[in-house]
Amino acid sequence: MNSLRNIANVGIIGGGFIGAAAALTLGLSQSLYTVDGGHRAIMFSRIGGVQDEIFTEGLHFRIPWFQYPIIYDIRSRPRKITSPTGSKDLQTVNLTLRVLSRPEVSQLPHIYRTLGTDYDERVLPSIVNEVLKAVVAKFNASQLITQRQQVSLLIRKQLVERASDFHIIVDDVSITDLTFSQVYSAAVEAKQIALQEAQRAQFLVERAKQERQQKIVTAEGEAQAAKLIGDALSQNPGYLKLRKIKAATQIARTVRPTLN
């Protein structure tokens, strides 16, 4: 009987060790977290709220239930934003920008307190729309096409400055699409067709002038040649006989191969 009791006690003690080990393992797993490459973490505490410390890549420790990490991707990420706006000459313009942006690492706690984790979703569409309206209104519709590089640089400059107010770093901005209203596009197409027709008409006029000038030059040359021949005949009657002999000789040379 005592042996059975000892075995039972050993089993209880062994089970307790196993349970404690399992609890310890679970506690350790919940106490550790990993920050992947290209990411940073900040810590939220149930007692003190968001902490100012920023955790870099690697394995870190936390107190379960009291603390939990908030992880941010700090790599530049592309985002396409389309915004309708108006040009200086009141034409409707649809612009699409490709924006590369990332959070300012040293300001991650402040970004979380004011904007949360979806900071770019909250801020970028709004400030892009604001900047586009301000910049596009300085140019006529035609200038937006002919001065596209200048427009892009001005948009980039103002967007970088505006995003910095929210601790967002803009690495690159490019215009990927620029379209106008159907009415304006049709007017531009009609103008291009009219210009092409005018250029074609001008070409035909210039060609006619050149052909007419060529005919005048040819006629003047023939008249001058006839005058020279006439002068030669009046001064030397033998000149006509010489030309007849040369013509007959040429005819004979042409006919001889045919007879053979």
PDB file of C-alpha atoms in Angstrom:
ATOM      1  CA  MET A   1       0.000   0.000   0.000  1.00  0.00           C
ATOM      2  CA  ASN A   2       2.819   2.407   0.923  1.00  0.00           C
ATOM      3  CA  SER A   3       4.511   1.640  -2.388  1.00  0.00           C
ATOM      4  CA  LEU A   4       1.379   2.626  -4.284  1.00  0.00           C
ATOM      5  CA  ARG A   5       1.172   5.862  -2.340  1.00  0.00           C
ATOM      6  CA  ASN A   6       4.816   6.656  -3.093  1.00  0.00           C
ATOM      7  CA  ILE A   7       4.277   6.000  -6.780  1.00  0.00           C
ATOM      8  CA  ALA A   8       1.212   8.280  -6.758  1.00  0.00           C
ATOM      9  CA  ASN A   9       3.157  11.032  -5.015  1.00  0.00           C
ATOM     10  CA  VAL A  10       5.986  10.731  -7.538  1.00  0.00           C
ATOM     11  CA  GLY A  11       3.457  10.957 -10.365  1.00  0.00           C
ATOM     12  CA  ILE A  12       1.907  14.065  -8.883  1.00  0.00           C
ATOM     13  CA  ILE A  13       5.304  15.668  -8.378  1.00  0.00           C
ATOM     14  CA  GLY A  14       6.380  14.716 -11.918  1.00  0.00           C
ATOM     15  CA  GLY A  15       3.170  16.078 -13.363  1.00  0.00           C
ATOM     16  CA  GLY A  16       3.733  19.299 -11.447  1.00  0.00           C
ATOM     17  CA  PHE A  17       7.223  19.659 -12.911  1.00  0.00           C
ATOM     18  CA  ILE A  18       5.901  19.047 -16.416  1.00  0.00           C
ATOM     19  CA  GLY A  19       3.119  21.585 -15.922  1.00  0.00           C
ATOM     20  CA  ALA A  20       5.556  24.134 -14.543  1.00  0.00           C
ATOM     21  CA  ALA A  21       7.925  23.543 -17.446  1.00  0.00           C
ATOM     22  CA  ALA A  22       5.085  23.961 -19.927  1.00  0.00           C
ATOM     23  CA  ALA A  23       3.953  27.158 -18.206  1.00  0.00           C
ATOM     24  CA  LEU A  24       7.527  28.464 -18.206  1.00  0.00           C
ATOM     25  CA  THR A  25       7.930  27.658 -21.907  1.00  0.00           C
ATOM     26  CA  LEU A  26       4.654  29.392 -22.726  1.00  0.00           C
ATOM     27  CA  GLY A  27       5.637  32.391 -20.641  1.00  0.00           C
ATOM     28  CA  LEU A  28       9.010  32.664 -22.364  1.00  0.00           C
ATOM     29  CA  SER A  29       7.434  32.388 -25.824  1.00  0.00           C
ATOM     30  CA  GLN A  30       5.018  35.190 -24.969  1.00  0.00           C
ATOM     31  CA  SER A  31       7.809  37.280 -23.474  1.00  0.00           C
ATOM     32  CA  LEU A  32       9.907  37.277 -26.643  1.00  0.00           C
ATOM     33  CA  TYR A  33       9.207  38.950 -29.978  1.00  0.00           C
ATOM     34  CA  THR A  34      11.201  39.519 -33.161  1.00  0.00           C
ATOM     35  CA  VAL A  35      11.662  42.692 -35.219  1.00  0.00           C
ATOM     36  CA  ASP A  36      12.358  41.728 -38.844  1.00  0.00           C
ATOM     37  CA  GLY A  37      14.737  43.488 -41.215  1.00  0.00           C
ATOM     38  CA  GLY A  38      13.468  46.813 -42.513  1.00  0.00           C
ATOM     39  CA  HIS A  39      11.184  47.232 -39.485  1.00  0.00           C
ATOM     40  CA  ARG A  40      11.237  49.014 -36.144  1.00  0.00           C
ATOM     41  CA  ALA A  41       9.131  48.526 -33.008  1.00  0.00           C
ATOM     42  CA  ILE A  42       7.812  50.727 -30.245  1.00  0.00           C
ATOM     43  CA  MET A  43       6.365  49.462 -26.967  1.00  0.00           C
ATOM     44  CA  PHE A  44       2.913  50.093 -25.537  1.00  0.00           C
ATOM     45  CA  SER A  45       2.546  49.635 -21.781  1.00  0.00           C
ATOM     46  CA  ARG A  46      -0.787  49.284 -19.992  1.00  0.00           C
ATOM     47  CA  ILE A  47       0.649  51.446 -17.253  1.00  0.00           C
ATOM     48  CA  GLY A  48       2.552  54.198 -19.090  1.00  0.00           C
ATOM     49  CA  GLY A  49       1.123  54.062 -22.618  1.00  0.00           C
ATOM     50  CA  VAL A  50       3.415  54.401 -25.642  1.00  0.00           C
ATOM     51  CA  GLN A  51       7.086  54.425 -24.669  1.00  0.00           C
ATOM     52  CA  ASP A  52       9.705  56.594 -26.403  1.00  0.00           C
ATOM     53  CA  GLU A  53      12.229  53.788 -26.923  1.00  0.00           C
ATOM     54  CA  ILE A  54      12.573  52.438 -30.469  1.00  0.00           C
ATOM     55  CA  PHE A  55      13.587  48.799 -30.915  1.00  0.00           C
ATOM     56  CA  THR A  56      15.766  47.767 -33.856  1.00  0.00           C
ATOM     57  CA  GLU A  57      15.944  44.462 -35.729  1.00  0.00           C
ATOM     58  CA  GLY A  58      16.391  41.306 -33.664  1.00  0.00           C
ATOM     59  CA  LEU A  59      14.966  39.442 -30.653  1.00  0.00           C
ATOM     60  CA  HIS A  60      13.510  41.474 -27.773  1.00  0.00           C
ATOM     61  CA  PHE A  61      11.859  40.887 -24.388  1.00  0.00           C
ATOM     62  CA  ARG A  62       8.497  42.137 -23.101  1.00  0.00           C
ATOM     63  CA  ILE A  63       6.335  41.595 -20.033  1.00  0.00           C
ATOM     64  CA  PRO A  64       3.300  39.571 -21.145  1.00  0.00           C
ATOM     65  CA  TRP A  65      -0.089  41.215 -20.751  1.00  0.00           C
ATOM     66  CA  PHE A  66       1.483  44.482 -19.487  1.00  0.00           C
ATOM     67  CA  GLN A  67       3.427  45.275 -22.680  1.00  0.00           C
ATOM     68  CA  TYR A  68       2.952  44.593 -26.378  1.00  0.00           C
ATOM     69  CA  PRO A  69       5.050  45.755 -29.358  1.00  0.00           C
ATOM     70  CA  ILE A  70       3.830  47.887 -32.266  1.00  0.00           C
ATOM     71  CA  ILE A  71       5.886  47.169 -35.377  1.00  0.00           C
ATOM     72  CA  TYR A  72       6.360  49.586 -38.302  1.00  0.00           C
ATOM     73  CA  ASP A  73       7.711  48.907 -41.792  1.00  0.00           C
ATOM     74  CA  ILE A  74      10.306  51.668 -42.326  1.00  0.00           C
ATOM     75  CA  ARG A  75      11.167  50.822 -45.948  1.00  0.00           C
ATOM     76  CA  SER A  76      10.126  53.117 -48.802  1.00  0.00           C
ATOM     77  CA  ARG A  77       6.849  51.871 -50.198  1.00  0.00           C
ATOM     78  CA  PRO A  78       5.190  52.968 -53.462  1.00  0.00           C
ATOM     79  CA  ARG A  79       1.664  54.278 -53.547  1.00  0.00           C
ATOM     80  CA  LYS A  80      -0.400  55.557 -56.489  1.00  0.00           C
ATOM     81  CA  ILE A  81      -2.763  58.438 -55.807  1.00  0.00           C
ATOM     82  CA  THR A  82      -5.168  59.964 -58.350  1.00  0.00           C
ATOM     83  CA  SER A  83      -6.665  63.394 -57.822  1.00  0.00           C
ATOM     84  CA  PRO A  84      -8.940  65.535 -60.042  1.00  0.00           C
ATOM     85  CA  THR A  85      -8.062  69.223 -60.096  1.00  0.00           C
ATOM     86  CA  GLY A  86      -8.273  72.324 -62.299  1.00  0.00           C
ATOM     87  CA  SER A  87      -5.734  74.186 -64.431  1.00  0.00           C
ATOM     88  CA  LYS A  88      -5.182  77.948 -64.598  1.00  0.00           C
ATOM     89  CA  ASP A  89      -7.461  78.175 -67.661  1.00  0.00           C
ATOM     90  CA  LEU A  90     -10.192  76.229 -65.805  1.00  0.00           C
ATOM     91  CA  GLN A  91      -9.699  72.887 -67.561  1.00  0.00           C
ATOM     92  CA  THR A  92     -10.418  69.695 -65.612  1.00  0.00           C
ATOM     93  CA  VAL A  93      -7.235  67.671 -65.101  1.00  0.00           C
ATOM     94  CA  ASN A  94      -6.845  64.152 -63.684  1.00  0.00           C
ATOM     95  CA  LEU A  95      -3.367  63.520 -62.312  1.00  0.00           C
ATOM     96  CA  THR A  96      -1.954  60.259 -60.973  1.00  0.00           C
ATOM     97  CA  LEU A  97       1.175  60.355 -58.838  1.00  0.00           C
ATOM     98  CA  ARG A  98       3.473  57.530 -57.769  1.00  0.00           C
ATOM     99  CA  VAL A  99       4.787  58.417 -54.313  1.00  0.00           C
ATOM    100  CA  LEU A 100       7.614  56.598 -52.504  1.00  0.00           C
ATOM    101  CA  SER A 101       7.427  57.312 -48.773  1.00  0.00           C
ATOM    102  CA  ARG A 102       8.470  56.007 -45.357  1.00  0.00           C
ATOM    103  CA  PRO A 103       8.074  57.080 -41.729  1.00  0.00           C
ATOM    104  CA  GLU A 104      10.692  59.121 -39.894  1.00  0.00           C
ATOM    105  CA  VAL A 105      12.112  56.479 -37.544  1.00  0.00           C
ATOM    106  CA  SER A 106      12.943  58.789 -34.652  1.00  0.00           C
ATOM    107  CA  GLN A 107       9.334  60.014 -34.606  1.00  0.00           C
ATOM    108  CA  LEU A 108       7.562  56.630 -34.573  1.00  0.00           C
ATOM    109  CA  PRO A 109       6.129  57.084 -31.050  1.00  0.00           C
ATOM    110  CA  HIS A 110       4.713  60.491 -32.035  1.00  0.00           C
ATOM    111  CA  ILE A 111       3.342  59.086 -35.309  1.00  0.00           C
ATOM    112  CA  TYR A 112       1.547  56.334 -33.399  1.00  0.00           C
ATOM    113  CA  ARG A 113       0.073  58.755 -30.867  1.00  0.00           C
ATOM    114  CA  THR A 114      -1.262  61.124 -33.542  1.00  0.00           C
ATOM    115  CA  LEU A 115      -1.948  58.930 -36.591  1.00  0.00           C
ATOM    116  CA  GLY A 116      -1.717  55.261 -35.630  1.00  0.00           C
ATOM    117  CA  THR A 117      -0.213  52.510 -37.746  1.00  0.00           C
ATOM    118  CA  ASP A 118      -2.066  53.479 -40.952  1.00  0.00           C
ATOM    119  CA  TYR A 119      -0.450  56.917 -40.994  1.00  0.00           C
ATOM    120  CA  ASP A 120       0.132  56.912 -44.768  1.00  0.00           C
ATOM    121  CA  GLU A 121      -3.489  56.010 -45.470  1.00  0.00           C
ATOM    122  CA  ARG A 122      -4.642  58.910 -43.316  1.00  0.00           C
ATOM    123  CA  VAL A 123      -2.200  61.554 -44.567  1.00  0.00           C
ATOM    124  CA  LEU A 124      -0.905  60.975 -48.113  1.00  0.00           C
ATOM    125  CA  PRO A 125      -4.173  61.190 -50.127  1.00  0.00           C
ATOM    126  CA  SER A 126      -5.097  64.409 -48.345  1.00  0.00           C
ATOM    127  CA  ILE A 127      -1.791  66.239 -48.769  1.00  0.00           C
ATOM    128  CA  VAL A 128      -1.345  65.002 -52.366  1.00  0.00           C
ATOM    129  CA  ASN A 129      -4.735  66.466 -53.253  1.00  0.00           C
ATOM    130  CA  GLU A 130      -3.805  69.706 -51.488  1.00  0.00           C
ATOM    131  CA  VAL A 131      -0.446  70.043 -53.287  1.00  0.00           C
ATOM    132  CA  LEU A 132      -1.849  69.141 -56.715  1.00  0.00           C
ATOM    133  CA  LYS A 133      -4.550  71.789 -56.474  1.00  0.00           C
ATOM    134  CA  ALA A 134      -1.973  74.418 -55.516  1.00  0.00           C
ATOM    135  CA  VAL A 135       0.548  73.524 -58.245  1.00  0.00           C
ATOM    136  CA  VAL A 136      -1.736  72.720 -61.193  1.00  0.00           C
ATOM    137  CA  ALA A 137      -3.624  76.003 -60.717  1.00  0.00           C
ATOM    138  CA  LYS A 138      -0.412  77.839 -61.699  1.00  0.00           C
ATOM    139  CA  PHE A 139      -0.301  76.339 -65.219  1.00  0.00           C
ATOM    140  CA  ASN A 140      -2.541  76.354 -68.291  1.00  0.00           C
ATOM    141  CA  ALA A 141      -3.617  72.981 -69.654  1.00  0.00           C
ATOM    142  CA  SER A 142      -1.150  73.190 -72.554  1.00  0.00           C
ATOM    143  CA  GLN A 143       1.696  74.104 -70.180  1.00  0.00           C
ATOM    144  CA  LEU A 144       1.025  70.996 -68.108  1.00  0.00           C
ATOM    145  CA  ILE A 145       2.047  69.003 -71.194  1.00  0.00           C
ATOM    146  CA  THR A 146       4.913  71.125 -72.521  1.00  0.00           C
ATOM    147  CA  GLN A 147       6.365  71.861 -69.053  1.00  0.00           C
ATOM    148  CA  ARG A 148       5.675  68.481 -67.474  1.00  0.00           C
ATOM    149  CA  GLN A 149       9.162  68.162 -65.979  1.00  0.00           C
ATOM    150  CA  GLN A 150       8.893  71.532 -64.262  1.00  0.00           C
ATOM    151  CA  VAL A 151       5.418  70.662 -62.946  1.00  0.00           C
ATOM    152  CA  SER A 152       6.711  67.350 -61.560  1.00  0.00           C
ATOM    153  CA  LEU A 153       9.635  69.032 -59.777  1.00  0.00           C
ATOM    154  CA  LEU A 154       7.361  71.644 -58.206  1.00  0.00           C
ATOM    155  CA  ILE A 155       4.914  68.967 -57.010  1.00  0.00           C
ATOM    156  CA  ARG A 156       7.783  66.962 -55.513  1.00  0.00           C
ATOM    157  CA  LYS A 157       9.232  69.986 -53.693  1.00  0.00           C
ATOM    158  CA  GLN A 158       5.929  70.995 -52.109  1.00  0.00           C
ATOM    159  CA  LEU A 159       4.913  67.420 -51.263  1.00  0.00           C
ATOM    160  CA  VAL A 160       8.236  66.740 -49.502  1.00  0.00           C
ATOM    161  CA  GLU A 161       7.770  69.887 -47.407  1.00  0.00           C
ATOM    162  CA  ARG A 162       4.121  69.129 -46.585  1.00  0.00           C
ATOM    163  CA  ALA A 163       4.774  65.471 -45.659  1.00  0.00           C
ATOM    164  CA  SER A 164       7.556  66.486 -43.273  1.00  0.00           C
ATOM    165  CA  ASP A 165       4.909  68.200 -41.118  1.00  0.00           C
ATOM    166  CA  PHE A 166       3.599  64.703 -40.344  1.00  0.00           C
ATOM    167  CA  HIS A 167       7.098  63.152 -39.988  1.00  0.00           C
ATOM    168  CA  ILE A 168       6.767  61.293 -43.298  1.00  0.00           C
ATOM    169  CA  ILE A 169       9.793  61.179 -45.606  1.00  0.00           C
ATOM    170  CA  VAL A 170       9.007  61.343 -49.340  1.00  0.00           C
ATOM    171  CA  ASP A 171      11.847  59.783 -51.358  1.00  0.00           C
ATOM    172  CA  ASP A 172      10.416  60.180 -54.855  1.00  0.00           C
ATOM    173  CA  VAL A 173       7.411  61.593 -56.711  1.00  0.00           C
ATOM    174  CA  SER A 174       6.577  61.046 -60.379  1.00  0.00           C
ATOM    175  CA  ILE A 175       3.604  61.794 -62.622  1.00  0.00           C
ATOM    176  CA  THR A 176       2.408  58.498 -64.106  1.00  0.00           C
ATOM    177  CA  ASP A 177      -0.764  59.724 -65.806  1.00  0.00           C
ATOM    178  CA  LEU A 178      -2.157  63.086 -66.904  1.00  0.00           C
ATOM    179  CA  THR A 179      -5.519  63.321 -68.674  1.00  0.00           C
ATOM    180  CA  PHE A 180      -8.003  66.066 -69.503  1.00  0.00           C
ATOM    181  CA  SER A 181     -11.764  66.189 -69.947  1.00  0.00           C
ATOM    182  CA  GLN A 182     -13.249  64.707 -73.144  1.00  0.00           C
ATOM    183  CA  VAL A 183     -14.279  68.167 -74.366  1.00  0.00           C
ATOM    184  CA  TYR A 184     -10.756  69.555 -74.037  1.00  0.00           C
ATOM    185  CA  SER A 185      -9.169  66.427 -75.542  1.00  0.00           C
ATOM    186  CA  ALA A 186     -11.516  66.674 -78.553  1.00  0.00           C
ATOM    187  CA  ALA A 187     -10.648  70.364 -78.984  1.00  0.00           C
ATOM    188  CA  VAL A 188      -6.915  69.593 -78.866  1.00  0.00           C
ATOM    189  CA  GLU A 189      -7.336  66.809 -81.445  1.00  0.00           C
ATOM    190  CA  ALA A 190      -9.327  69.111 -83.757  1.00  0.00           C
ATOM    191  CA  LYS A 191      -6.640  71.781 -83.421  1.00  0.00           C
ATOM    192  CA  GLN A 192      -3.911  69.277 -84.304  1.00  0.00           C
ATOM    193  CA  ILE A 193      -5.848  68.124 -87.374  1.00  0.00           C
ATOM    194  CA  ALA A 194      -6.356  71.734 -88.487  1.00  0.00           C
ATOM    195  CA  LEU A 195      -2.657  72.435 -87.992  1.00  0.00           C
ATOM    196  CA  GLN A 196      -1.692  69.376 -90.048  1.00  0.00           C
ATOM    197  CA  GLU A 197      -4.046  70.454 -92.851  1.00  0.00           C
ATOM    198  CA  ALA A 198      -2.588  73.965 -92.804  1.00  0.00           C
ATOM    199  CA  GLN A 199       0.945  72.566 -92.974  1.00  0.00           C
ATOM    200  CA  ARG A 200      -0.038  70.330 -95.887  1.00  0.00           C
ATOM    201  CA  ALA A 201      -1.600  73.272 -97.743  1.00  0.00           C
ATOM    202  CA  GLN A 202       1.522  75.342 -97.142  1.00  0.00           C
ATOM    203  CA  PHE A 203       3.660  72.492 -98.481  1.00  0.00           C
ATOM    204  CA  LEU A 204       1.568  72.277-101.668  1.00  0.00           C
ATOM    205  CA  VAL A 205       1.839  76.038-102.189  1.00  0.00           C
ATOM    206  CA  GLU A 206       5.612  75.943-101.750  1.00  0.00           C
ATOM    207  CA  ARG A 207       5.925  73.011-104.154  1.00  0.00           C
ATOM    208  CA  ALA A 208       3.818  74.810-106.772  1.00  0.00           C
ATOM    209  CA  LYS A 209       6.040  77.877-106.416  1.00  0.00           C
ATOM    210  CA  GLN A 210       9.164  75.782-106.900  1.00  0.00           C
ATOM    211  CA  GLU A 211       7.719  74.015-109.961  1.00  0.00           C
ATOM    212  CA  ARG A 212       6.700  77.339-111.484  1.00  0.00           C
ATOM    213  CA  GLN A 213      10.140  78.787-110.818  1.00  0.00           C
ATOM    214  CA  GLN A 214      11.744  75.720-112.389  1.00  0.00           C
ATOM    215  CA  LYS A 215       9.625  76.124-115.508  1.00  0.00           C
ATOM    216  CA  ILE A 216      10.608  79.777-115.745  1.00  0.00           C
ATOM    217  CA  VAL A 217      14.289  78.908-115.442  1.00  0.00           C
ATOM    218  CA  THR A 218      13.938  76.148-118.067  1.00  0.00           C
ATOM    219  CA  ALA A 219      12.102  78.449-120.456  1.00  0.00           C
ATOM    220  CA  GLU A 220      14.693  81.177-119.991  1.00  0.00           C
ATOM    221  CA  GLY A 221      17.446  78.648-120.638  1.00  0.00           C
ATOM    222  CA  GLU A 222      15.779  77.394-123.819  1.00  0.00           C
ATOM    223  CA  ALA A 223      15.237  80.952-125.009  1.00  0.00           C
ATOM    224  CA  GLN A 224      18.848  81.799-124.321  1.00  0.00           C
ATOM    225  CA  ALA A 225      20.002  78.655-126.164  1.00  0.00           C
ATOM    226  CA  ALA A 226      17.793  79.503-129.178  1.00  0.00           C
ATOM    227  CA  LYS A 227      19.180  83.020-129.224  1.00  0.00           C
ATOM    228  CA  LEU A 228      22.746  81.735-129.161  1.00  0.00           C
ATOM    229  CA  ILE A 229      22.008  79.323-132.016  1.00  0.00           C
ATOM    230  CA  GLY A 230      20.336  82.106-133.974  1.00  0.00           C
ATOM    231  CA  ASP A 231      23.325  84.369-133.429  1.00  0.00           C
ATOM    232  CA  ALA A 232      25.687  81.595-134.494  1.00  0.00           C
ATOM    233  CA  LEU A 233      23.714  80.951-137.704  1.00  0.00           C
ATOM    234  CA  SER A 234      23.593  84.596-138.619  1.00  0.00           C
ATOM    235  CA  GLN A 235      27.296  84.963-138.097  1.00  0.00           C
ATOM    236  CA  ASN A 236      28.367  81.611-139.615  1.00  0.00           C
ATOM    237  CA  PRO A 237      26.022  79.787-142.059  1.00  0.00           C
ATOM    238  CA  GLY A 238      28.323  76.754-141.958  1.00  0.00           C
ATOM    239  CA  TYR A 239      27.319  76.175-138.352  1.00  0.00           C
ATOM    240  CA  LEU A 240      23.911  74.811-139.452  1.00  0.00           C
ATOM    241  CA  LYS A 241      25.552  72.414-141.923  1.00  0.00           C
ATOM    242  CA  LEU A 242      27.902  71.178-139.171  1.00  0.00           C
ATOM    243  CA  ARG A 243      24.960  70.474-136.848  1.00  0.00           C
ATOM    244  CA  LYS A 244      23.179  68.535-139.622  1.00  0.00           C
ATOM    245  CA  ILE A 245      26.280  66.396-140.164  1.00  0.00           C
ATOM    246  CA  LYS A 246      26.545  65.656-136.438  1.00  0.00           C
ATOM    247  CA  ALA A 247      22.866  64.740-136.281  1.00  0.00           C
ATOM    248  CA  ALA A 248      23.151  62.428-139.295  1.00  0.00           C
ATOM    249  CA  THR A 249      26.212  60.759-137.794  1.00  0.00           C
ATOM    250  CA  GLN A 250      24.358  60.155-134.539  1.00  0.00           C
ATOM    251  CA  ILE A 251      21.379  58.645-136.388  1.00  0.00           C
ATOM    252  CA  ALA A 252      23.686  56.366-138.365  1.00  0.00           C
ATOM    253  CA  ARG A 253      25.312  55.087-135.184  1.00  0.00           C
ATOM    254  CA  THR A 254      21.923  54.352-133.717  1.00  0.00           C
ATOM    255  CA  VAL A 255      20.563  52.534-136.818  1.00  0.00           C
ATOM    256  CA  ARG A 256      23.694  50.456-137.637  1.00  0.00           C
ATOM    257  CA  PRO A 257      23.368  47.903-134.782  1.00  0.00           C
ATOM    258  CA  THR A 258      19.743  47.306-135.769  1.00  0.00           C
ATOM    259  CA  LEU A 259      20.665  46.482-139.401  1.00  0.00           C
ATOM    260  CA  ASN A 260      23.364  44.036-138.279  1.00  0.00           C
TER     261      ASN A 260
END
